[in-house]
Amino acid sequence: MIEIQLTVNGKDYTVNIEEDKRLLDVLREDLGFTGVKEGCSEGECGACTVIMDGKTVNSCMVMGFQANGSNIVTIEGLEKDGQLHPIQQAFIDIGAVQCGYCTPGMILSAKALLDKNPNPTKEEIREGISGNLCRCTGYSKIVKAVEKARGYEDES
Amino acid sequence: MKRIGRGIGLSFYGTGYGNGFPDVSRAKVRLLKDGNVGIYVGGTEVGQGARTIFYQIGSETLKLSSDNISFITEDTSLMPDSGTAAASRQTYNTGNAIKIACENFMDRLREVAKRELKLNSTQGLKVNNGKIYLEFFPRKVISFKELAQKQKGNVIEAEGEFVAQTVEMDSETGQGAPYWPYTFNACGVELEVDVLTGKVEILKTRFAQDVGRAINPHLIEGQMDGGFAMALGYVLFEDLNINEGRIKNQKFSKYLIPTAMDMIDLENVIVEDPESTAPFGAKGVGEPVMIPIAPAILNAIYDAVGVRITELPATPEKLIEAIEDSKEGRVVKHG
């Protein structure tokens, strides 16, 4: 067992974990952030995407100990004071959610993209979410939702 | 060198289990203690939007805001069976069952209202916006809430059942009319084939789907977008690569499905022609939306480079081999 410290959604945590525990399992099992979804477990589908120190990572491909000292954002961290994040709201308004399994990862990839590039082109949006697989939506409404959320930081 | 081609695909698809198989959906509607209405139905939401459609059908039939309706679903101990969320049947079959159950429920409400309002008959009693009233003398009125409070243990409820009409085909000739109703669609695709690499890029599509009546155009577009993407992967990338009973491409790094970068903006056309046996004319589109895409893409490949691919997926390797063979004048089936 090793002890790690990390910040998740603005709150500090200290956890004792097995050395071979993945960040995905630390977040889901030790800390209860079940919005982080496990899909393929090999870094291909993006369902377990979280934002780690400003960059998206597949949390199935990061070992728990590697997250020591890091700052992590999961889907649970986007809502503020009962208000959905503009990207979340846009996904609902446009109808970009079907089965919902890819949605947390999709929204976090969109957030990481918009944080870096507030006004991406459609092609940049497609590229930005290309690490997140979706079997239901054909991506069309997801891309539209991210387009709708573009520039939200200017408005807030 | 790149060559451009255009192709179309057309299909029609039967709703429900078909072929004489019993296809039954049931629903139950109950006046809840707080005066709201509970609709109990086994139809399962898996992201396709069944629940939203059920709300719409229930709300429209009961003339009641969806805020005053609770859907109780997906618990077999609480509700009658509505069959599987499969065969593109929930909108049509379960939608019909909900509509029938709501109509029966409104008849029940009128009977109870007749008693409570001390009327001679249920004639002229209207159910609208959570109230039952006499149309020509609206002061004779009772609300769902008052009715619920007065019932004291007596539950006001009604069931509805919809049995689809389906006929078994003649086993000797394979002839008959196994499904009803059908949905119809057409897809046109313009694409580019790189004759050196065998890579296919979709440039433009127009996709039209008959839906009976579009009671939720947003959800239909979602189904059409998703059906196109799934078919695109099926035609161009997705290969289980089964070898001696083993799936070799058993992970997403080998079994490729489309990403956002493989998709383009689709031009979807929703065609409305209300179906007389359907709830408010609406038919389901879950499966049909995938079907015309493969022939459209393969026809466009043929138009671009003159080769017929007869086994999916049409991978770059297969396309190049087919193009080389056609150059040498060999007539080979590529599959």
XYZ file of C-alpha atoms in Angstrom:
491
model
C 0.000 0.000 0.000
C 1.102 3.529 -0.696
C -0.291 6.857 0.294
C -1.079 9.421 -2.373
C -2.464 12.918 -2.223
C -4.505 14.403 -4.994
C -7.008 17.147 -5.637
C -10.249 16.092 -7.256
C -12.797 18.719 -8.315
C -11.145 21.271 -6.052
C -11.066 19.107 -2.923
C -7.922 17.536 -1.429
C -7.829 13.810 -0.735
C -5.303 11.480 0.860
C -5.792 7.816 0.038
C -3.988 4.574 0.740
C -3.972 2.446 -2.374
C -2.484 -0.739 -3.752
C 0.588 -0.033 -5.846
C -1.009 -1.528 -8.945
C -4.300 0.315 -8.690
C -5.312 2.385 -11.690
C -6.411 6.009 -11.311
C -9.791 4.929 -12.748
C -10.347 2.580 -9.798
C -9.049 5.080 -7.244
C -11.561 7.620 -8.519
C -14.472 5.191 -8.713
C -13.871 2.870 -5.768
C -11.922 4.881 -3.203
C -13.416 8.291 -3.882
C -16.835 7.435 -5.325
C -16.607 9.404 -8.574
C -18.642 6.913 -10.579
C -19.181 9.444 -13.363
C -15.820 8.148 -14.565
C -16.821 5.213 -16.799
C -14.814 2.124 -17.600
C -15.096 1.090 -21.231
C -12.346 -0.779 -23.040
C -9.709 -0.659 -20.262
C -6.955 -0.167 -22.837
C -6.995 3.530 -23.621
C -8.950 3.297 -26.877
C -12.508 4.367 -26.106
C -12.151 7.457 -23.902
C -15.067 6.595 -21.565
C -12.772 6.975 -18.540
C -11.439 10.385 -19.617
C -10.611 12.819 -16.815
C -8.739 16.108 -16.901
C -5.403 15.789 -15.099
C -3.411 18.997 -14.630
C -5.237 20.587 -17.558
C -4.834 17.697 -19.971
C -7.225 14.864 -20.767
C -6.012 11.395 -19.850
C -7.564 7.962 -20.045
C -7.724 7.168 -16.350
C -7.463 3.434 -17.120
C -3.954 4.094 -18.451
C -2.712 6.109 -15.471
C -1.547 4.314 -12.342
C -2.859 5.661 -9.073
C 0.616 6.542 -7.800
C 1.267 8.564 -10.969
C -1.602 10.830 -9.943
C 0.134 11.707 -6.665
C 0.139 15.500 -6.302
C -2.053 16.056 -9.344
C -5.165 18.112 -9.875
C -8.026 16.165 -11.387
C -11.401 17.167 -12.781
C -14.149 14.600 -13.296
C -17.668 15.135 -14.646
C -18.881 15.602 -11.065
C -16.708 18.722 -10.789
C -18.358 20.664 -13.614
C -21.624 21.609 -11.957
C -21.326 24.755 -9.859
C -23.890 25.760 -7.212
C -26.552 23.565 -8.767
C -25.920 25.057 -12.211
C -24.810 22.762 -14.984
C -21.662 23.681 -16.853
C -22.446 25.373 -20.212
C -21.138 22.309 -22.069
C -23.408 20.012 -20.054
C -26.357 22.317 -20.705
C -25.546 22.411 -24.422
C -25.479 18.593 -24.568
C -28.981 18.527 -23.081
C -30.328 21.371 -25.230
C -29.056 19.877 -28.475
C -29.924 16.270 -27.583
C -26.327 15.035 -27.745
C -26.870 12.234 -25.234
C -28.303 8.865 -26.154
C -27.211 5.915 -23.989
C -24.973 8.315 -22.082
C -21.996 6.057 -21.497
C -19.537 8.181 -23.488
C -21.039 11.453 -22.263
C -18.829 12.204 -19.208
C -15.643 11.598 -21.188
C -16.988 13.460 -24.191
C -17.864 16.538 -22.114
C -14.471 16.542 -20.393
C -12.649 16.296 -23.733
C -14.789 19.162 -24.995
C -13.957 21.180 -21.876
C -10.230 20.569 -22.227
C -10.477 21.662 -25.859
C -12.476 24.823 -25.130
C -10.224 25.727 -22.179
C -7.285 25.700 -24.577
C -9.046 26.951 -27.689
C -12.279 28.821 -26.837
C -13.401 29.145 -30.449
C -12.470 25.978 -32.297
C -13.618 25.256 -35.848
C -15.874 22.301 -36.505
C -12.876 20.271 -37.657
C -10.973 21.156 -34.486
C -13.967 20.015 -32.448
C -14.097 16.710 -34.328
C -10.384 16.255 -33.693
C -10.717 17.285 -30.052
C -13.272 14.565 -29.315
C -11.794 11.932 -31.646
C -10.352 10.015 -28.693
C -13.841 9.412 -27.356
C -15.847 6.703 -29.072
C -19.624 6.943 -29.321
C -21.781 4.175 -30.753
C -25.171 5.901 -30.597
C -25.126 9.463 -31.833
C -22.952 9.458 -34.952
C -21.262 12.424 -33.208
C -23.358 14.978 -35.140
C -25.258 16.367 -32.185
C -22.202 16.144 -29.940
C -20.262 18.345 -32.367
C -23.243 20.727 -32.530
C -23.413 20.871 -28.730
C -19.717 21.760 -28.457
C -20.236 24.405 -31.153
C -23.081 25.812 -29.074
C -20.911 25.897 -25.955
C -18.077 27.640 -27.834
C -16.969 30.856 -26.229
C -18.866 30.218 -23.000
C -16.046 31.754 -21.011
C -16.622 35.105 -22.718
C -20.209 35.106 -21.562
C -19.674 34.051 -17.965
C -5.234 9.576 -57.783
C -8.684 10.124 -56.413
C -11.956 9.244 -58.079
C -15.367 10.521 -57.114
C -18.488 8.371 -57.212
C -22.131 8.599 -56.301
C -24.503 5.881 -55.162
C -27.926 5.374 -53.707
C -29.526 2.775 -51.462
C -33.227 2.218 -50.771
C -34.861 0.010 -48.193
C -38.099 -0.838 -46.485
C -38.248 -2.395 -43.070
C -40.934 -4.121 -41.057
C -41.840 -2.952 -37.552
C -42.006 -5.451 -34.694
C -41.486 -9.197 -34.428
C -43.484 -10.037 -37.541
C -44.118 -13.338 -39.301
C -47.067 -14.332 -37.117
C -45.119 -14.160 -33.880
C -47.243 -12.811 -30.995
C -46.277 -9.175 -30.565
C -47.992 -7.693 -27.519
C -47.424 -4.506 -25.537
C -49.287 -3.618 -22.373
C -49.518 -0.556 -20.176
C -51.361 0.454 -17.027
C -52.475 3.949 -16.056
C -53.366 4.887 -12.493
C -54.529 8.005 -10.674
C -51.909 8.605 -7.992
C -52.730 9.857 -4.485
C -51.474 13.363 -5.243
C -53.704 13.703 -8.311
C -50.902 13.080 -10.774
C -51.114 10.212 -13.216
C -48.786 7.204 -13.156
C -48.149 5.309 -16.349
C -46.760 1.832 -15.725
C -45.058 0.330 -18.716
C -42.334 -2.246 -19.299
C -40.795 -0.500 -22.325
C -37.095 0.012 -21.743
C -35.133 3.199 -22.332
C -31.682 2.420 -23.679
C -30.849 5.861 -25.038
C -33.077 5.672 -28.092
C -35.617 7.985 -26.464
C -38.503 5.564 -25.796
C -39.266 7.230 -22.470
C -39.536 10.677 -24.033
C -41.849 9.329 -26.735
C -43.977 7.576 -24.067
C -44.296 10.857 -22.160
C -45.353 12.626 -25.322
C -47.940 10.002 -26.258
C -49.291 9.816 -22.677
C -49.402 13.578 -22.300
C -51.109 14.117 -25.657
C -53.730 11.418 -25.055
C -54.531 12.485 -21.483
C -54.438 16.182 -22.433
C -52.212 16.609 -19.398
C -48.822 18.273 -18.946
C -45.944 15.811 -18.677
C -45.127 17.519 -15.338
C -48.211 15.783 -13.952
C -47.290 12.360 -15.312
C -44.945 9.885 -13.681
C -43.538 7.065 -15.728
C -42.848 3.925 -13.774
C -40.776 1.685 -15.983
C -38.292 -1.148 -16.039
C -39.437 -3.021 -12.929
C -41.281 -6.229 -13.779
C -42.845 -6.453 -10.297
C -44.724 -3.189 -10.813
C -45.923 -3.210 -14.394
C -47.239 -5.297 -17.251
C -44.936 -6.517 -20.001
C -44.364 -4.350 -23.057
C -42.126 -6.725 -24.929
C -38.519 -6.079 -25.786
C -36.872 -2.780 -26.651
C -36.031 -4.341 -30.003
C -37.409 -4.709 -33.538
C -37.974 -0.911 -33.738
C -41.267 -1.599 -31.966
C -41.493 0.618 -28.864
C -42.893 3.760 -30.503
C -45.479 1.854 -32.539
C -46.395 -1.101 -30.301
C -45.896 0.230 -26.779
C -46.928 3.710 -27.914
C -50.234 2.199 -29.029
C -50.610 0.314 -25.717
C -50.070 3.546 -23.753
C -52.571 5.405 -25.920
C -55.185 2.660 -25.432
C -54.497 2.469 -21.671
C -54.852 6.266 -21.386
C -58.135 6.214 -23.317
C -59.485 3.427 -21.083
C -58.305 5.386 -18.049
C -60.179 8.474 -19.234
C -63.339 6.344 -19.591
C -62.855 5.196 -15.986
C -62.389 8.803 -14.873
C -65.633 9.790 -16.596
C -67.523 6.990 -14.815
C -66.204 8.021 -11.408
C -66.812 11.700 -12.200
C -70.394 10.905 -13.196
C -70.940 9.434 -9.737
C -69.139 12.203 -7.876
C -70.894 14.968 -9.818
C -74.251 13.168 -9.528
C -74.872 13.095 -13.257
C -77.138 10.793 -15.232
C -74.570 9.867 -17.825
C -70.949 10.226 -18.896
C -72.078 11.955 -22.100
C -70.457 15.309 -22.639
C -67.795 14.794 -19.934
C -64.480 16.143 -21.053
C -61.060 15.311 -19.625
C -58.578 18.126 -20.043
C -55.670 19.634 -18.090
C -56.236 17.533 -14.958
C -59.975 18.190 -14.756
C -63.156 16.376 -15.726
C -66.035 18.663 -16.604
C -69.281 18.838 -18.458
C -68.526 20.497 -21.738
C -71.800 22.415 -21.969
C -71.932 23.280 -18.248
C -68.321 23.646 -17.074
C -69.325 24.417 -13.489
C -69.907 20.695 -13.146
C -66.228 19.959 -12.659
C -63.953 17.839 -10.546
C -60.151 17.866 -10.620
C -57.919 14.788 -10.660
C -56.666 15.885 -7.239
C -60.144 16.054 -5.699
C -61.005 12.746 -7.284
C -57.858 11.144 -5.869
C -58.626 12.465 -2.365
C -62.184 11.153 -2.451
C -61.252 7.646 -3.485
C -59.896 6.516 -0.095
C -58.283 3.255 -1.013
C -60.223 2.721 -4.234
C -57.701 2.867 -7.031
C -58.764 4.388 -10.331
C -56.815 2.620 -13.002
C -57.074 1.046 -16.424
C -55.002 -1.200 -18.601
C -54.335 -1.131 -22.295
C -53.115 -3.821 -24.609
C -51.954 -3.583 -28.181
C -51.545 -6.711 -30.266
C -49.813 -6.083 -33.554
C -51.250 -7.601 -36.724
C -48.703 -9.963 -38.156
C -49.147 -12.894 -40.527
C -46.929 -15.939 -40.844
C -45.383 -16.436 -44.258
C -46.156 -19.509 -46.325
C -43.410 -21.941 -45.345
C -43.439 -23.585 -48.802
C -43.267 -20.485 -50.968
C -41.895 -17.869 -48.592
C -44.696 -15.591 -49.759
C -46.962 -13.461 -47.619
C -47.130 -10.209 -45.680
C -45.026 -10.890 -42.578
C -44.905 -7.343 -41.193
C -47.054 -4.328 -40.645
C -46.355 -1.457 -40.822
C -43.210 -0.846 -42.845
C -40.926 2.174 -42.868
C -39.202 3.336 -46.044
C -35.939 5.178 -46.607
C -33.409 6.306 -49.174
C -29.788 7.376 -48.909
C -27.536 9.048 -51.443
C -23.780 9.237 -50.929
C -20.988 11.048 -52.716
C -17.515 9.791 -51.913
C -13.920 9.779 -53.009
C -11.786 6.679 -53.499
C -8.009 7.013 -53.446
C -7.022 4.423 -56.036
C -3.483 4.190 -54.667
C -4.280 3.704 -50.985
C -7.803 2.285 -51.236
C -9.031 4.804 -48.703
C -12.645 5.911 -48.996
C -13.753 9.337 -47.861
C -17.413 10.291 -47.622
C -17.926 13.772 -49.060
C -21.662 14.313 -48.927
C -24.807 12.438 -48.042
C -28.505 12.971 -48.153
C -30.605 10.578 -46.147
C -34.421 10.459 -46.120
C -36.428 8.414 -43.628
C -40.175 7.834 -43.530
C -41.347 7.995 -39.923
C -45.133 8.080 -40.180
C -45.319 11.196 -38.079
C -42.311 12.837 -36.461
C -43.548 13.217 -32.906
C -39.985 14.032 -31.842
C -37.807 15.220 -34.765
C -34.746 15.681 -32.490
C -34.772 12.026 -31.484
C -35.319 10.904 -35.079
C -32.302 12.910 -36.237
C -30.298 11.273 -33.451
C -31.318 7.842 -34.676
C -30.506 8.744 -38.293
C -27.081 10.163 -37.385
C -26.297 7.107 -35.292
C -27.573 4.655 -37.905
C -25.402 6.280 -40.556
C -22.290 6.157 -38.360
C -22.869 2.545 -37.386
C -23.363 1.591 -41.037
C -20.267 3.546 -42.059
C -18.167 1.472 -39.665
C -19.888 -1.727 -40.811
C -19.131 -0.988 -44.470
C -15.602 0.387 -44.257
C -13.829 -0.627 -41.026
C -15.414 -3.130 -38.712
C -13.996 -6.610 -39.028
C -14.085 -9.218 -36.268
C -11.525 -11.265 -38.252
C -12.722 -14.650 -37.084
C -10.145 -17.360 -37.556
C -10.976 -20.932 -36.618
C -13.700 -19.740 -34.297
C -11.571 -17.123 -32.599
C -12.207 -13.407 -32.825
C -8.833 -11.897 -33.648
C -9.898 -8.248 -33.601
C -11.187 -8.350 -30.051
C -10.207 -4.832 -29.033
C -10.850 -1.300 -30.241
C -7.244 -0.918 -31.370
C -7.998 -3.623 -33.966
C -11.753 -3.514 -34.336
C -12.113 0.024 -35.606
C -15.348 1.934 -35.234
C -15.874 5.446 -36.605
C -14.621 8.403 -34.600
C -15.907 11.982 -34.869
C -13.258 12.561 -37.554
C -14.661 9.820 -39.792
C -18.107 11.393 -39.782
C -19.291 14.353 -41.797
C -22.309 16.601 -41.423
C -25.306 14.659 -42.638
C -28.235 16.051 -44.532
C -31.199 14.289 -42.980
C -34.681 14.508 -44.443
C -37.619 13.375 -42.317
C -40.538 12.185 -44.440
C -43.961 12.285 -42.784
C -46.861 10.144 -43.928
C -48.921 9.261 -40.835
C -49.652 5.557 -40.404
C -53.350 4.951 -39.643
C -52.722 2.132 -37.117
C -49.917 3.979 -35.285
C -50.153 6.207 -32.199
C -50.597 9.704 -33.669
C -49.263 8.189 -36.901
C -45.724 7.537 -35.585
C -43.578 4.558 -36.528
C -40.241 3.499 -35.035
C -36.946 4.054 -36.835
C -34.367 2.337 -34.613
C -33.122 -0.256 -37.071
C -34.212 0.931 -40.534
C -31.862 3.922 -40.389
C -28.830 1.670 -40.779
C -29.976 -0.359 -43.770
C -29.722 1.757 -46.957
C -26.273 3.134 -46.095
C -24.209 0.081 -47.058
C -25.678 -0.281 -50.582
C -25.385 3.489 -51.111
C -21.679 3.461 -50.197
C -20.904 0.307 -52.204
C -22.768 1.669 -55.242
C -20.794 4.913 -54.961
C -17.538 2.920 -54.815
C -18.626 1.080 -57.968
C -19.446 4.389 -59.629
C -16.018 5.754 -58.665
C -13.738 2.868 -59.574
C -15.899 0.286 -61.341
C -15.503 -2.573 -58.871
C -18.161 -4.464 -56.962
C -17.334 -5.308 -53.374
C -19.476 -8.209 -52.188
C -18.078 -8.823 -48.719
C -17.830 -6.313 -45.897
C -15.932 -4.432 -44.738
C -14.647 -2.787 -47.893
C -11.179 -2.263 -46.447
C -8.427 -0.421 -48.369
C -6.658 -3.782 -48.971
C -9.763 -5.318 -50.543
C -10.426 -2.249 -52.657
C -6.894 -2.082 -54.032
C -6.912 -5.778 -54.840
C -10.241 -5.361 -56.616
C -9.020 -2.334 -58.556
C -5.836 -4.200 -59.630
C -7.865 -7.232 -60.708
C -10.220 -5.096 -62.735
C -7.266 -3.482 -64.515
C -6.005 -6.896 -65.538
C -9.464 -7.781 -66.785
C -9.964 -10.541 -64.260
C -13.537 -10.977 -63.226
C -13.331 -11.944 -59.602
C -15.834 -11.670 -56.814
C -14.262 -9.672 -54.063
C -15.102 -11.143 -50.780
